[in-house]
Amino acid sequence: MFQPSSWRADFPAIATLQRQHQTYLDSAATTQKPQALLDALSHYYVHGAANVHRAQHLPGALATQAFEASRDKVGTWLNAGAGSQIVFTHGATSALNLLAYGLEHRFEAGEEIAVSALEHHANLLPWQQLARRRGLKLVILPLADNGQIDLDAALQLIGPRTRVLAVSQLSNVLGTWQPLQPLLNHARAQGAITVVDGAQGIVHGRHDVSQLGCDFYVFSSHKLYGPDGLGVLYGRNDALAKLRHWQFGGEMVQLAGYQDSSFRPAPLGFEAGTPPIASVIGLGATLDYLASLDATAVAEHEAALHRHLLRGLNDREGVRILGAPQAALASFVVEGVHNADLSHLLTEQGIAVRAGHHCAMPLVNSLGLDGAIRVSLALYNDSDDLQRFFNALDQALELLR
Amino acid sequence: MSLPPDAREALDSFAAAAGWEQRARLLMQWGERLAPLTDEEKSDDNRVHGCESQVWLVARQDDGHWRFAAASDARLIRGLLALLLVRVEGLSSAELRQLDLPGWFRQLGLDRQLSPSRSNGLNAVLQRMAQLASGA
Ligand SMILES: Cc1ncc(COP(=O)(O)O)c(C=O)c1O
């Protein structure tokens, strides 16, 4: 039965891609953008660009107002109150690097940082390199077969020496929700700083950072139907106060002298240089758009498509799904077929999926693989997209076997 | 420059191929023609990195003429490698330097395999060849 997406027409690129015979199933990498965002970008540039927080003139005042309104919208979206706990960065990656550098001064050799075995490189390498700089031990929380962090093992491994727990909310390879609440509660009780990589989780459902009780929550605008070059770092007020300034320049400084300077507190103190103003304003428009949707209908649509995806993959002989995906995506390999061959033939047929290690090389290798194909969904996908994918998969496998 | 006979054959068959399926079949057939490498030849030194699949390129010079062998664990890449080798086999360094290899794949209708977003390894192999030809 055909399952349409009520929101497909809100994303003009989908129709363009379809005219080029492209079926976009790579939204976990980046998403297409709603018309509301395109309108906001064009409105900002057409009405006059200006730098924020600096100029007294009218365009500057308007840009700053729109910019700060977006900060509040992000705060509201995360239920983090107004914007004072929201720092804009250039992406999830730069937010995580900010944390690894900003927290560095608090750690001593021999202390521990815990991350899970499924982390994206963005939430692994900043901590790994911090551990190497400071002589810390990086503790890897193992996974259960279903692709979730093994909670019993993790609770054993997170102890009084653990200074940071940094984990993903939703795996970008396995599509599994992680047992955040017990992990965060336990880590906090041990006195650890908690960091949630929400890069994938933020895109599916609304998440309440106050309820989660994490110290920091990180995501990228471009995966949430927003503009690229923009990331968000939520930090609880007391957690933000623990950070040392890490990038220096305009905007973040209070008083500057030739030999000495003083810096602003968060959020502006962590936004050195001119921020991506249009992108920030655009993210605000995207959030307005998303907030106007029927959240239950979106969730049901995505869940039904995801079930369809899993059913179709499971129905096909030799297909092995990685873990037990719960949302958004599924990664798979096919027995006796090389991923590179399969992705080549899917590409030939206009199916935009991702092949490779998905920036989680240690995870993919630990599964005994050197790559996998990932199909990822967004609210604009419909069941025809999946049908085209399955037809292409069947054709490809027929040729290859 | 006149084409070697195998290259001419490749060009003719790909020119006649209609659609992606036929091109894929041809690629796989060409891939079968690659002589297998020995385990010693599949050394780390011969491994070409930057590929989704494992790719090896073995090169030696025989009287000023390049002799290449290549292998991959992915079938369509094997085909691309075979099409590359038929074009460069026996060339001198000077000839290799002058050869427009992206142009060769364009003639075959396979230039999309060279787009920078592709990590199939063909680009990395072409770079390795260019290094060899320049004596680096
Ligand atoms: C789970 C996860 N974390 C972090 C990132 C990094 O995001 P970005 O490249 O936008 O900084 C990604 C993006 O692929 C991701 O999936």
Coordinates of C-alpha atoms and ligand atoms in Angstrom, one line a residue, chain A residues 28-29 90-94 96 118-123 168-173 197-201 218-223 230 358-359 374, ligand 1:
Chain A
A28 CA 21.5 10.6 8.1
A29 CA 24.4 12.2 6.2
H90 CA 30.2 25.3 13.2
G91 CA 28.8 21.8 13.6
A92 CA 28.5 18.9 16.0
T93 CA 32.2 18.1 15.3
S94 CA 33.4 21.5 16.4
L96 CA 32.6 18.2 20.5
L118 CA 29.6 2.8 18.5
E119 CA 30.7 6.5 18.5
H120 CA 31.0 8.5 15.3
H121 CA 34.6 9.7 14.8
A122 CA 33.4 13.1 15.9
N123 CA 32.6 11.8 19.4
S168 CA 25.5 9.0 21.2
Q169 CA 21.8 9.2 21.6
L170 CA 21.0 7.4 18.3
S171 CA 23.6 5.4 16.4
N172 CA 24.4 6.6 12.9
V173 CA 25.3 3.1 11.8
D197 CA 26.0 13.4 20.9
G198 CA 22.5 14.1 19.6
A199 CA 23.5 14.5 15.9
Q200 CA 21.1 11.7 14.9
G201 CA 18.8 11.6 17.8
V218 CA 25.4 18.5 20.8
F219 CA 23.9 18.5 17.3
S220 CA 24.4 19.7 13.7
S221 CA 21.8 22.0 12.1
H222 CA 22.2 20.4 8.6
K223 CA 21.0 17.0 9.8
L230 CA 26.2 25.4 12.1
H358 CA 30.1 5.8 8.1
C359 CA 32.8 7.6 10.1
R374 CA 23.2 2.5 4.9
Ligands
LIG1 C1 26.3 10.4 15.5 C2 27.0 11.6 14.8 N1 27.8 12.4 15.5 C3 28.4 13.4 15.0 C4 28.3 13.7 13.6 C5 29.1 14.8 13.0 O1 28.4 15.8 12.5 P1 29.0 17.0 11.6 O2 29.8 16.3 10.5 O3 27.8 17.7 11.1 O4 29.9 17.8 12.5 C6 27.6 12.8 12.8 C7 27.5 13.1 11.4 O5 27.6 12.2 10.5 C8 26.9 11.8 13.4 O6 26.1 11.0 12.7

